PDB file of C-alpha atoms in Angstrom:
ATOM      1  CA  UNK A  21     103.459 118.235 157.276  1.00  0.00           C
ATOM      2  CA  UNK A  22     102.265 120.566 154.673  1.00  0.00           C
ATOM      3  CA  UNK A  23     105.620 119.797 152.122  1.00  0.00           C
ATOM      4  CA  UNK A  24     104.651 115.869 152.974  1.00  0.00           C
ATOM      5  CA  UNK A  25     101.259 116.089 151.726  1.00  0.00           C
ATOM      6  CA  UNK A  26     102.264 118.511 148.977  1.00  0.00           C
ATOM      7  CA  UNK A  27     105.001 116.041 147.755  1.00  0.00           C
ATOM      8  CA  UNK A  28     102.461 112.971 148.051  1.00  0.00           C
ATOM      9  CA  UNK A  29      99.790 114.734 146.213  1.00  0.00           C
ATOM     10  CA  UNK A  30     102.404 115.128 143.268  1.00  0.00           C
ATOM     11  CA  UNK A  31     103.324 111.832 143.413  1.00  0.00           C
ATOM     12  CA  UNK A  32      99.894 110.771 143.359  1.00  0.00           C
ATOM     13  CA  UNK A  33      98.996 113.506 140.325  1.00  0.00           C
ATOM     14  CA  UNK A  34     102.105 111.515 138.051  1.00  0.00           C
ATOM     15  CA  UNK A  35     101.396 107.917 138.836  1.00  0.00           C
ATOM     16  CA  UNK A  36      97.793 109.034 137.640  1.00  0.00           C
ATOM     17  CA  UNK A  37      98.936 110.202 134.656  1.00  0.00           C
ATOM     18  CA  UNK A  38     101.624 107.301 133.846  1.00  0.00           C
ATOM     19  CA  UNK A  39      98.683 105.081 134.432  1.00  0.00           C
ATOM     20  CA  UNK A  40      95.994 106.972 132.431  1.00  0.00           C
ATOM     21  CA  UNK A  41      98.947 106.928 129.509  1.00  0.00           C
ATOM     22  CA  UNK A  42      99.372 103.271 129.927  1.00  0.00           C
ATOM     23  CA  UNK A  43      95.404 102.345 129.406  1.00  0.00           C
ATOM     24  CA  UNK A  44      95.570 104.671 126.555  1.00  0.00           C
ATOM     25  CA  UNK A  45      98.451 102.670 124.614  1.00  0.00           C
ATOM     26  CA  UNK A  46      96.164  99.586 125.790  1.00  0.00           C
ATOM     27  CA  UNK A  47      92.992 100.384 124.622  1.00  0.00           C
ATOM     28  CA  UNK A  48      94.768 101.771 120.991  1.00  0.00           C
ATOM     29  CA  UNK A  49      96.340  98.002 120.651  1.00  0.00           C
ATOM     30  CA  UNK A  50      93.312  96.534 121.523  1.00  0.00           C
ATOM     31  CA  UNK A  51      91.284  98.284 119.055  1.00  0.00           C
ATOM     32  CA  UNK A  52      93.535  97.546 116.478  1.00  0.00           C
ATOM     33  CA  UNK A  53      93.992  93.665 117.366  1.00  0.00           C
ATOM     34  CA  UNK A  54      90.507  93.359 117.543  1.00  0.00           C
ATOM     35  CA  UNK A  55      89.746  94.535 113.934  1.00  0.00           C
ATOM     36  CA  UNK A  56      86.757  96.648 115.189  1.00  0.00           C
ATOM     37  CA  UNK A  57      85.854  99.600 113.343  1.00  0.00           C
ATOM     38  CA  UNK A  58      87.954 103.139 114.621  1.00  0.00           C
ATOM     39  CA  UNK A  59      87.595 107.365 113.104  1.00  0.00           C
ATOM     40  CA  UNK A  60      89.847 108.094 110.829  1.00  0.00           C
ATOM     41  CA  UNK A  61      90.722 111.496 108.963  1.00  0.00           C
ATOM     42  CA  UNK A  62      92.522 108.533 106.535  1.00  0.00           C
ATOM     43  CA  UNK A  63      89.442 106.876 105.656  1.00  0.00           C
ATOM     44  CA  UNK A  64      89.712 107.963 102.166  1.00  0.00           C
ATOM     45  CA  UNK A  65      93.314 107.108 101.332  1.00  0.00           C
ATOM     46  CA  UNK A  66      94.098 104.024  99.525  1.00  0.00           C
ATOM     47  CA  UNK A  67      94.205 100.556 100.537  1.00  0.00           C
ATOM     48  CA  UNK A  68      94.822  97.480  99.804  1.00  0.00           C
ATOM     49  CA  UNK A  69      91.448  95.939  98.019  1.00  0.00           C
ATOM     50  CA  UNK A  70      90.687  92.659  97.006  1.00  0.00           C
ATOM     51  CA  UNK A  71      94.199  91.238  98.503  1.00  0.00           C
ATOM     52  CA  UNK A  72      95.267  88.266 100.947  1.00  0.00           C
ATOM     53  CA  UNK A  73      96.253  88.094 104.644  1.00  0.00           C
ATOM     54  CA  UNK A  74     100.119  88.320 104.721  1.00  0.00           C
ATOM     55  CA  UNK A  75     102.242  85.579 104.952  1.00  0.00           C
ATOM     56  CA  UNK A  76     103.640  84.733 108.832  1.00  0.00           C
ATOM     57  CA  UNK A  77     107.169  85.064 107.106  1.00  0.00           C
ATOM     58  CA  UNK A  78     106.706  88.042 105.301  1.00  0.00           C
ATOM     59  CA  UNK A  79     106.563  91.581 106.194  1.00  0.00           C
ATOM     60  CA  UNK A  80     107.814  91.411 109.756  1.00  0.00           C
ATOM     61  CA  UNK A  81     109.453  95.270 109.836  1.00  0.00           C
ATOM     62  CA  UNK A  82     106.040  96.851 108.858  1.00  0.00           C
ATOM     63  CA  UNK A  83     104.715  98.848 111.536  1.00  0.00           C
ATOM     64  CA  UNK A  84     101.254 100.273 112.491  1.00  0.00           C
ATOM     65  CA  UNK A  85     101.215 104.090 113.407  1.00  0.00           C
ATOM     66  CA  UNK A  86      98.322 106.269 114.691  1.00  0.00           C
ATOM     67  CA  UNK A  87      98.524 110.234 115.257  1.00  0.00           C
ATOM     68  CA  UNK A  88      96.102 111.184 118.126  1.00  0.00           C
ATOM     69  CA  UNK A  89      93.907 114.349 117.739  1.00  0.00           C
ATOM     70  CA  UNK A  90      91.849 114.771 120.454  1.00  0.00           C
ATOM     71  CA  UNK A  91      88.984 111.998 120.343  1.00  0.00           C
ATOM     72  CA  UNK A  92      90.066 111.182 116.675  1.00  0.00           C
ATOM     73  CA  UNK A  93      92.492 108.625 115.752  1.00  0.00           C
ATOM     74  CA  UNK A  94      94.453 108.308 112.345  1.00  0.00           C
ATOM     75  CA  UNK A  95      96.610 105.607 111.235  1.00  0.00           C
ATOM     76  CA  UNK A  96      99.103 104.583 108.609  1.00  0.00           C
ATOM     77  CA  UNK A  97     101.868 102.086 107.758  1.00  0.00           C
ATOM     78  CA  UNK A  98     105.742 101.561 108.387  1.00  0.00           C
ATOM     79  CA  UNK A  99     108.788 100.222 107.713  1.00  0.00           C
ATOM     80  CA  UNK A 100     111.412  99.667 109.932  1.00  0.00           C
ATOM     81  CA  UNK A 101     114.742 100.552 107.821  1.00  0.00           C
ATOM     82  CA  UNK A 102     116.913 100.086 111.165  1.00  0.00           C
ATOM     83  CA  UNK A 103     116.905  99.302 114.437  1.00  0.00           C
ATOM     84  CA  UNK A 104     115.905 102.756 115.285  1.00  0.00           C
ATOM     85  CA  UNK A 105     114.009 104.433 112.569  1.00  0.00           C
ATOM     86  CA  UNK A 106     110.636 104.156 111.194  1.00  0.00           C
ATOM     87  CA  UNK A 107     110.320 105.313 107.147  1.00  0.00           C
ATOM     88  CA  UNK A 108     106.906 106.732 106.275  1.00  0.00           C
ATOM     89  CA  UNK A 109     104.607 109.058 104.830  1.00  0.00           C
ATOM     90  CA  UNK A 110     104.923 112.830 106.050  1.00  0.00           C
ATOM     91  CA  UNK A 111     101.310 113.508 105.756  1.00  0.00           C
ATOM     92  CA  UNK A 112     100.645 110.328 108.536  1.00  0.00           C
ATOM     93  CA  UNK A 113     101.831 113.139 111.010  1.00  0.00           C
ATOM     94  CA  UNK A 114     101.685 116.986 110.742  1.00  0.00           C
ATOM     95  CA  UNK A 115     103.244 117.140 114.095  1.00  0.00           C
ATOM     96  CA  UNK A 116     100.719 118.297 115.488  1.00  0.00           C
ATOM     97  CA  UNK A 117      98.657 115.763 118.542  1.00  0.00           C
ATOM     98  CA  UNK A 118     100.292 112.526 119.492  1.00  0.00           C
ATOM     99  CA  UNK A 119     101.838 110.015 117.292  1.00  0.00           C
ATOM    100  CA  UNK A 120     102.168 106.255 118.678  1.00  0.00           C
ATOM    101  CA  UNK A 121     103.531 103.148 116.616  1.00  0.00           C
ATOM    102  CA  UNK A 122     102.822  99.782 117.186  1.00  0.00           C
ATOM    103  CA  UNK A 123     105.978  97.481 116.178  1.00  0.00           C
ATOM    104  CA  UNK A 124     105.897  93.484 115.680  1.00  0.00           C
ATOM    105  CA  UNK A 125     102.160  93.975 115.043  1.00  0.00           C
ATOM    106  CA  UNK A 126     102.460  90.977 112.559  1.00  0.00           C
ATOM    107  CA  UNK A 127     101.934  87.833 112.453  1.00  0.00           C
ATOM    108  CA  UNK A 128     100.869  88.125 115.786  1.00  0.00           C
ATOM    109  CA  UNK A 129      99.483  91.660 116.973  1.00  0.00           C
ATOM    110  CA  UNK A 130      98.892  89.852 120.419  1.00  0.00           C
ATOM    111  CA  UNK A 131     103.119  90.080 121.049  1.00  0.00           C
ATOM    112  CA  UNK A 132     102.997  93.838 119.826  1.00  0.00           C
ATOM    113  CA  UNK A 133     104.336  97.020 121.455  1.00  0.00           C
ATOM    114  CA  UNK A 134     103.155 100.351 121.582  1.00  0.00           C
ATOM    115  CA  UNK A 135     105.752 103.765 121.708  1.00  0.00           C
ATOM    116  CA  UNK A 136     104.596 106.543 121.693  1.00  0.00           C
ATOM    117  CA  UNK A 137     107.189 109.038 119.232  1.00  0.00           C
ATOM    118  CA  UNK A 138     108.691 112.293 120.449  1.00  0.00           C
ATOM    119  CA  UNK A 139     108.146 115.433 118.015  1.00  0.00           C
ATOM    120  CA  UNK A 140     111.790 115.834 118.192  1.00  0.00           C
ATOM    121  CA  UNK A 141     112.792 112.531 116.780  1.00  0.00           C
ATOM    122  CA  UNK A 142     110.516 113.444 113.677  1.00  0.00           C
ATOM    123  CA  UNK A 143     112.379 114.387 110.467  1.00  0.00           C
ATOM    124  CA  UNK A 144     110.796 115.422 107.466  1.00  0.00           C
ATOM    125  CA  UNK A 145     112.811 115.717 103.956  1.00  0.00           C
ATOM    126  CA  UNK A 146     112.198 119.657 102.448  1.00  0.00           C
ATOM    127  CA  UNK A 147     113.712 121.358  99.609  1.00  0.00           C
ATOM    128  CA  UNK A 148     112.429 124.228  97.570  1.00  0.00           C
ATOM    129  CA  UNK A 149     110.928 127.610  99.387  1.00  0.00           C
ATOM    130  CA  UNK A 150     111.108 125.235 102.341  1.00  0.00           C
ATOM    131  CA  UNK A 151     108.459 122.358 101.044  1.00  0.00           C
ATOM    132  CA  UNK A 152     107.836 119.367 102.485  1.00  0.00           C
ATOM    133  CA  UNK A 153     108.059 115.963 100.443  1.00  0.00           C
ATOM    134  CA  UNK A 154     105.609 113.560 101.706  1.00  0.00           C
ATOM    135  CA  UNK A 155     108.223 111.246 103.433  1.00  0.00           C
ATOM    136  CA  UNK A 156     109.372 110.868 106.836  1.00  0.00           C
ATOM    137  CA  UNK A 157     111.887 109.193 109.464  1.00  0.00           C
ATOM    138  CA  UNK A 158     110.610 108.596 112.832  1.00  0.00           C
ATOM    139  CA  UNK A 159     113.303 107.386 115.407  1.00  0.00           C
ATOM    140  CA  UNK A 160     112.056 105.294 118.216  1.00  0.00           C
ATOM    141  CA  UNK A 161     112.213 106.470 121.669  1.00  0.00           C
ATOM    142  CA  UNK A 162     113.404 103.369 122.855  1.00  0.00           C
ATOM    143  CA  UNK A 163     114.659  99.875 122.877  1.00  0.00           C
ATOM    144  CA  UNK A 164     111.941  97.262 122.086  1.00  0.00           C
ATOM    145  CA  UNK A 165     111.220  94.751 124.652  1.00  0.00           C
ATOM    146  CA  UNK A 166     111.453  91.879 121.420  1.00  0.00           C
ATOM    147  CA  UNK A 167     113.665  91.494 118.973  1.00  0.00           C
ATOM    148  CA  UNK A 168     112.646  93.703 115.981  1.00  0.00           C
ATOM    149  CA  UNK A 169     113.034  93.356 111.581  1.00  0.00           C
ATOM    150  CA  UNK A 170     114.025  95.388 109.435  1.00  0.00           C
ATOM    151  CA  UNK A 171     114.182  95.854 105.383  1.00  0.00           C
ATOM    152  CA  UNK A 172     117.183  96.645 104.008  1.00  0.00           C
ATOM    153  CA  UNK A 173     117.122  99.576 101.643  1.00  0.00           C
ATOM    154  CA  UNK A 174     118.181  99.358  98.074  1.00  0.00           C
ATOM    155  CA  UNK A 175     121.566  99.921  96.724  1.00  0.00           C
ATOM    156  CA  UNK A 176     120.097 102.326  93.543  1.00  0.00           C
ATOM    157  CA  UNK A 177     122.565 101.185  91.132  1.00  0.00           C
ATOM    158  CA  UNK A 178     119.076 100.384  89.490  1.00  0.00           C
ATOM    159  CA  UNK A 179     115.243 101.747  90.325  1.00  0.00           C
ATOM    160  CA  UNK A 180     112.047 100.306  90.109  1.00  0.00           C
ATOM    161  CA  UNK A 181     111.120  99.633  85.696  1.00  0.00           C
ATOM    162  CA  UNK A 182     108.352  99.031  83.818  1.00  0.00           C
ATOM    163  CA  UNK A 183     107.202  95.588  84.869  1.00  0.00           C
ATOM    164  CA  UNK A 184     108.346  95.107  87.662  1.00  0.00           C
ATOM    165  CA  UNK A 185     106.076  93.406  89.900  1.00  0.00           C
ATOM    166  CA  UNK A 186     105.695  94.672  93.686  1.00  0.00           C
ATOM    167  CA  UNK A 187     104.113  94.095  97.147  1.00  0.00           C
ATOM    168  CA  UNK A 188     102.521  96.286  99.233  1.00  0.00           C
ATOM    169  CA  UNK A 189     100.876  95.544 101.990  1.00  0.00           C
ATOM    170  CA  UNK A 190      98.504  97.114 104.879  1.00  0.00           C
ATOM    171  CA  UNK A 191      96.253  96.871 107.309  1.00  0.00           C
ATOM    172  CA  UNK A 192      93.722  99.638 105.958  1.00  0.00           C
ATOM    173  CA  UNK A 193      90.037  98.959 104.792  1.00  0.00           C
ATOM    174  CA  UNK A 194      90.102  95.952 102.704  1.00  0.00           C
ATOM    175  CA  UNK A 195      86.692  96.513 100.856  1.00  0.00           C
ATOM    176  CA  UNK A 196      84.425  99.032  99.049  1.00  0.00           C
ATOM    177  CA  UNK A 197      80.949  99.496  99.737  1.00  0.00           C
ATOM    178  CA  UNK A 198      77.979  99.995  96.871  1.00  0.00           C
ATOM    179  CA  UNK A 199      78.650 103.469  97.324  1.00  0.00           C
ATOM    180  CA  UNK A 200      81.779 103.419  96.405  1.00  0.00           C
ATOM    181  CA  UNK A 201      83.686 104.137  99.784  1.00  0.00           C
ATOM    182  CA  UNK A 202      85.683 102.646 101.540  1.00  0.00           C
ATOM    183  CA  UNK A 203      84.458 100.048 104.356  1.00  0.00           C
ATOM    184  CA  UNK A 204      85.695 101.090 108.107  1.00  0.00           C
ATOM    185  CA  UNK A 205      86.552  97.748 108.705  1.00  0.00           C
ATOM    186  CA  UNK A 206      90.322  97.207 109.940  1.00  0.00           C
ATOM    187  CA  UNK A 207      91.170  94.076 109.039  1.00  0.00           C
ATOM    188  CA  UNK A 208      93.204  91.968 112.278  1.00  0.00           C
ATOM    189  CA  UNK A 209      95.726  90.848 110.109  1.00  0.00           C
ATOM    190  CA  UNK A 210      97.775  92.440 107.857  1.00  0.00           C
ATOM    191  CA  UNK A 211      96.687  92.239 103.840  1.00  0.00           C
ATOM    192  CA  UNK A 212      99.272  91.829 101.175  1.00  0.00           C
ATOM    193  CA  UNK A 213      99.088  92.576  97.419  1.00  0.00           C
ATOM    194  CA  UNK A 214     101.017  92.588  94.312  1.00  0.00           C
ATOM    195  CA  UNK A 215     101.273  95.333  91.633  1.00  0.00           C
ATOM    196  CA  UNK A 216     102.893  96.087  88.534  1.00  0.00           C
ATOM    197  CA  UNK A 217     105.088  99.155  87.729  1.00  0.00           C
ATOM    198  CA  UNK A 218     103.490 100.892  84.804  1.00  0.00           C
ATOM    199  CA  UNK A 219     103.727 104.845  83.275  1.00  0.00           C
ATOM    200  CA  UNK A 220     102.388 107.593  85.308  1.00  0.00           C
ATOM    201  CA  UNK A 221     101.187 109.318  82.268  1.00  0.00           C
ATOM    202  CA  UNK A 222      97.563 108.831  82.801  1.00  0.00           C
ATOM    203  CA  UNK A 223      97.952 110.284  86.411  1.00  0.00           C
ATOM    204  CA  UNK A 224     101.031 112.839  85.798  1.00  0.00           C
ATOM    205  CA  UNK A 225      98.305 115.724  85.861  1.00  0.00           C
ATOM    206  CA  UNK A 226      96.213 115.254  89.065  1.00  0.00           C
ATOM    207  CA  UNK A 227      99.024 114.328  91.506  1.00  0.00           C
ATOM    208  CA  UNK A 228     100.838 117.548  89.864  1.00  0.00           C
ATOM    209  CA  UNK A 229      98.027 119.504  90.801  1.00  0.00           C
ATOM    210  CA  UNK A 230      98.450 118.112  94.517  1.00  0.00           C
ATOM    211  CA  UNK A 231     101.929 118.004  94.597  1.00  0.00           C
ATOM    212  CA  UNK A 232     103.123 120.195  92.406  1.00  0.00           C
ATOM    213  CA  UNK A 233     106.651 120.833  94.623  1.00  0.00           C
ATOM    214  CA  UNK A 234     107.856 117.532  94.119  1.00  0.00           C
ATOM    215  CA  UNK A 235     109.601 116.589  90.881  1.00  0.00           C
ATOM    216  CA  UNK A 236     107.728 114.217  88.967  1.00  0.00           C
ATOM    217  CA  UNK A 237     110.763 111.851  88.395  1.00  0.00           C
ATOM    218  CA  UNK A 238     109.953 111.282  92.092  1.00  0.00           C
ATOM    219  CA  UNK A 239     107.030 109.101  91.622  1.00  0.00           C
ATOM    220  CA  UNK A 240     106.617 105.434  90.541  1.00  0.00           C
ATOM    221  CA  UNK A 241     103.461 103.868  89.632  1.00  0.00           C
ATOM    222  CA  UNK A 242     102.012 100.620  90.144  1.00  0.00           C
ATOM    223  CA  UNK A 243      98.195  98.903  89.740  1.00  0.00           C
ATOM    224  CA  UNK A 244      96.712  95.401  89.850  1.00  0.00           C
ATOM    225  CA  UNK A 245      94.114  93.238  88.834  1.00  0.00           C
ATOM    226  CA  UNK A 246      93.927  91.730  92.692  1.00  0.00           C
ATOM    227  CA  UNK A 247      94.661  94.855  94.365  1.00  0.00           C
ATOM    228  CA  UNK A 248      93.062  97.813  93.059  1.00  0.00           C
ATOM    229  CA  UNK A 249      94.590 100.449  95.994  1.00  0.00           C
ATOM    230  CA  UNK A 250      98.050 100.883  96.603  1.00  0.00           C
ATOM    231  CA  UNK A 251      97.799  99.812 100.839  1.00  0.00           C
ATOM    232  CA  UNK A 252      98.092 102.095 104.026  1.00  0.00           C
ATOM    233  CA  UNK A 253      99.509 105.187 103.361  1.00  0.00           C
ATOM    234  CA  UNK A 254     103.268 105.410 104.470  1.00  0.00           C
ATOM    235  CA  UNK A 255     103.550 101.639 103.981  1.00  0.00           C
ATOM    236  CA  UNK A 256     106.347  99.709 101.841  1.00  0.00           C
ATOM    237  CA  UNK A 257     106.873  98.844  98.492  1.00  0.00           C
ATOM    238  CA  UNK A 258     108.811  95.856  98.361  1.00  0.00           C
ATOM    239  CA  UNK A 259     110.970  94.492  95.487  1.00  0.00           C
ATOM    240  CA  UNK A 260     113.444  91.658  95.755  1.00  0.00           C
ATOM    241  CA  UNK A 261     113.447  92.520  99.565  1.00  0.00           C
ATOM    242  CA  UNK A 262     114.156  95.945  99.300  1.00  0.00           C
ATOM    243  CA  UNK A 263     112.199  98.583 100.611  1.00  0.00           C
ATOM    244  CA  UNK A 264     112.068 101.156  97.212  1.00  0.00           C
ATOM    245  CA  UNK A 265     109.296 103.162  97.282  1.00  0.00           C
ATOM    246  CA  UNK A 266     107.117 104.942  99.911  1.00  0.00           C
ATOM    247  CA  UNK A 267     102.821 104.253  99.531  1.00  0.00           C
ATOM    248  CA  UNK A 268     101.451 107.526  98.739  1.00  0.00           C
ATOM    249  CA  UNK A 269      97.359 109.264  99.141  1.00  0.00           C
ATOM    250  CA  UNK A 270      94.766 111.580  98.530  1.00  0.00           C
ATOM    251  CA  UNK A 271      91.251 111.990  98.926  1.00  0.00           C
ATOM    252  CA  UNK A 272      91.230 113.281  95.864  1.00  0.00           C
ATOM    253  CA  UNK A 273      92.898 110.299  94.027  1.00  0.00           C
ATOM    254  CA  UNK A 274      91.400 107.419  96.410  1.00  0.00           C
ATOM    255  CA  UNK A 275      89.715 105.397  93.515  1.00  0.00           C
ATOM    256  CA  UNK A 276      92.758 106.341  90.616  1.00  0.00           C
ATOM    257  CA  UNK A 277      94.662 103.033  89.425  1.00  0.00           C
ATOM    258  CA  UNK A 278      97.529 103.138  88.329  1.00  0.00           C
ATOM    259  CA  UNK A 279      99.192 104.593  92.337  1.00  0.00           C
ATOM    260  CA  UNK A 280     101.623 106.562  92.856  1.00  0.00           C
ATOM    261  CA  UNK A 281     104.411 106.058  95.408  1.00  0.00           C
ATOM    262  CA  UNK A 282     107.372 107.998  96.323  1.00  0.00           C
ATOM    263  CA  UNK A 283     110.934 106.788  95.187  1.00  0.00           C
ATOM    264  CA  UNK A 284     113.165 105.456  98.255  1.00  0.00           C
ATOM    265  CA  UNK A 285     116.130 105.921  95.927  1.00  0.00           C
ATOM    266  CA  UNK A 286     115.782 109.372  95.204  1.00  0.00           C
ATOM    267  CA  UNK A 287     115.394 110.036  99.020  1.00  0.00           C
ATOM    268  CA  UNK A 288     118.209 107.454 100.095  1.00  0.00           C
ATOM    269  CA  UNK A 289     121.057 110.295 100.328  1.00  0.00           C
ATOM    270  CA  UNK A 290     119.293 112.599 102.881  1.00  0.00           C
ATOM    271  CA  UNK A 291     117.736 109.134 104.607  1.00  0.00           C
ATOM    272  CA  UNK A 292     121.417 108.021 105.256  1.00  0.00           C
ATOM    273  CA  UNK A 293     122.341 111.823 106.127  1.00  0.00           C
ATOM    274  CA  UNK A 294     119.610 112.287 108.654  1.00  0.00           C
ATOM    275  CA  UNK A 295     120.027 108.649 110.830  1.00  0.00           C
ATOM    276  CA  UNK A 296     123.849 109.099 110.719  1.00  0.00           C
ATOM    277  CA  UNK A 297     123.469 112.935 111.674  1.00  0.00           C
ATOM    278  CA  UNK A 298     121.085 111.908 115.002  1.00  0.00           C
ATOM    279  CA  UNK A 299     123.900 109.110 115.969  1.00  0.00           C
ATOM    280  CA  UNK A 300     126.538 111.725 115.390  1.00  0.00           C
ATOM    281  CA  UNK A 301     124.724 114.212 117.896  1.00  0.00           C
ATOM    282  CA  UNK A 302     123.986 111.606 120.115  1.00  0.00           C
ATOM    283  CA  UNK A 303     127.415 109.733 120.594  1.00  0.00           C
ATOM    284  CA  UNK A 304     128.767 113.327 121.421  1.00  0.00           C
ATOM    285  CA  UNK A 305     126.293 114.732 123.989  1.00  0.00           C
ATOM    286  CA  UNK A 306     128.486 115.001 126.272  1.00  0.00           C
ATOM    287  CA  UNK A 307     131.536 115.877 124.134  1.00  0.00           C
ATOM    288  CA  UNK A 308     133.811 118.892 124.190  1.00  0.00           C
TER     289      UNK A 308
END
C-alpha cells in the first residue's frame, strides 16, 4: 500500500511539473504575440528603428529566442540554416538558465511553437586562449509539429562589399524615447529594414575595445537612413537570399551607426563542421 501511494505521489509530482512547464512555454508565447511590454537584460542592444512590418513572404526561417533567468526574460533573433539548427548570437545565451525558441513566429505568431533547447545541443565557435566569438548553433530538440524554412547559406566565392544593400529584420523595440532609450515595446509583428554596407573605420576602435579577440576582418558594417539600429541581436543579414552575416550588440555601442555584424562566411567552415559532426555522432550511437 505504502509503494502504491509512493509511486502515485511521483506520478502526481511529474505530471505537475510537465504541466507547470507547459503554462510556462504558454504564457512566454503569449507575451510575445501580444506585443506587451517584457524585462530584458537586452534592452539596450540594437534594433530595428524607424522600419516596416515584414512582408508575409519574407523572412519565414527567423526565429524568436528567450534565455530564462529566474523572473527575468531575455530575447534575441534566429535563423534557421537547416532543418535542425538555429544560427545566432553567442551572447543571446551564456548557458547559463533556460533557453526556449519560438519557430514559425511569422507571419502569424498565433501558428508558432515553443522548444525549449538542451545545453548540450549548444555550440559555440572559440579559437585563441580558448575565446568565444559571438556566434552560435543551437540544434533543436525536436521535430516541429509544422513544416519549417530555412535560408540557405552563402557559397563565399564572394562576401558582402561596399554597397551592398541588406535586410535585417527583428522583433526588438522599434522606437526611441526623448531620452534617448530604447522603448520596451515588442512590436507583434516582425519589423524589417534595409542597410547599406559601408567601412568600419569610424567604429574599428570601440568594438576592438569590446572584442578585441576577434579579428577585425570578421566584421561587416551596415547603416540606414530608415533604420538607424541593426535589429535583434543574433538575427540575419540577408543578401540575395543568403543568410551572410550574424546581427551583433553592445550596451556600449547601442546608438553607433554604421553596425557591426559578424561574417557568416568566415564562420561557414566550422558551421558545416559542427552540424555534420552532431549527425555523425548521432547516426552511430549505437555503432561499434
Amino acid at each position: 500500500m505504502c509503494l502504491k501511494r509512493l509511486l502515485r505521489g511521483t506520478r502526481t509530482a511529474v505530471i505537475r511539473r510537465s504541466m507547470a512547464a507547459m503554462a510556462r512555454l504558454e504564457l512566454l508565447s503569449f507575451l510575445l504575440w501580444a506585443g506587451v511590454a517584457v524585462s530584458s537584460g537586452l534592452d539596450l542592444q540594437k534594433r530595428v528603428i524607424n522600419g516596416a512590418a515584414c512582408e508575409d513572404s519574407e523572412r519565414l526561417y527567423h526565429v524568436r529566442l528567450l534565455a530564462v533567468h529566474g523572473q527575468e526574460i531575455f530575447f534575441c533573433g534566429g535563423s534557421l540554416i537547416d532543418e535542425e539548427w538555429i544560427l545566432t548570437a553567442a551572447h543571446c545565451w551564456p548557458g547559463t538558465g533556460k533557453m526556449f525558441v519560438i519557430i514559425n513566429a511569422h507571419p502569424d505568431p498565433k501558428n508558432n511553437e515553443t522548444m525549449e533547447i538542451n545545453i548540450e545541443d549548444r555550440h559555440v565557435f572559440k579559437r585563441v586562449l580558448r575565446r568565444k566569438h559571438d556566434i552560435m548553433l543551437l540544434k533543436l530538440p525536436q521535430k516541429p509539429r509544422e513544416p519549417i524554412h530555412t535560408v540557405p547559406l552563402p557559397d563565399c566565392q564572394t562576401d558582402l562589399e561596399f554597397g551592398d544593400v541588406v535586410r535585417v529584420a527583428g522583433h526588438g523595440s522599434d522606437a526611441i524615447n526623448n531620452d534617448l532609450t530604447y522603448s520596451n515595446h515588442i512590436p507583434r509583428i516582425l519589423q524589417c529594414g534595409d542597410m547599406t554596407v559601408v567601412n568600419c573605420t569610424t567604429t574599428q576602435l570601440a568594438h576592438h575595445e569590446t572584442f578585441s579577440y576577434i579579428p577585425f576582418g570578421k566584421w561587416v558594417c551596415a547603416n540606414g537612413a530608415e533604420v538607424t539600429a541593426d535589429g535583434d541581436s543574433g538575427g540575419g543579414v540577408e543578401f540575395n537570399g543568403h543568410l551572410y552575416a550574424v546581427i551583433q550588440g553592445s550596451p556600449r555601442l547601442a546608438f553607433m551607426n554604421p553596425c557591426m555584424f559578424l561574417r557568416v562566411c568566415k564562420y561557414i567552415d566550422w558551421i558545416k563542421e559542427t552540424m555534420t559532426e552532431s549527425r555523425n555522432r548521432l547516426n552511430c550511437f549505437n555503432c561499434g
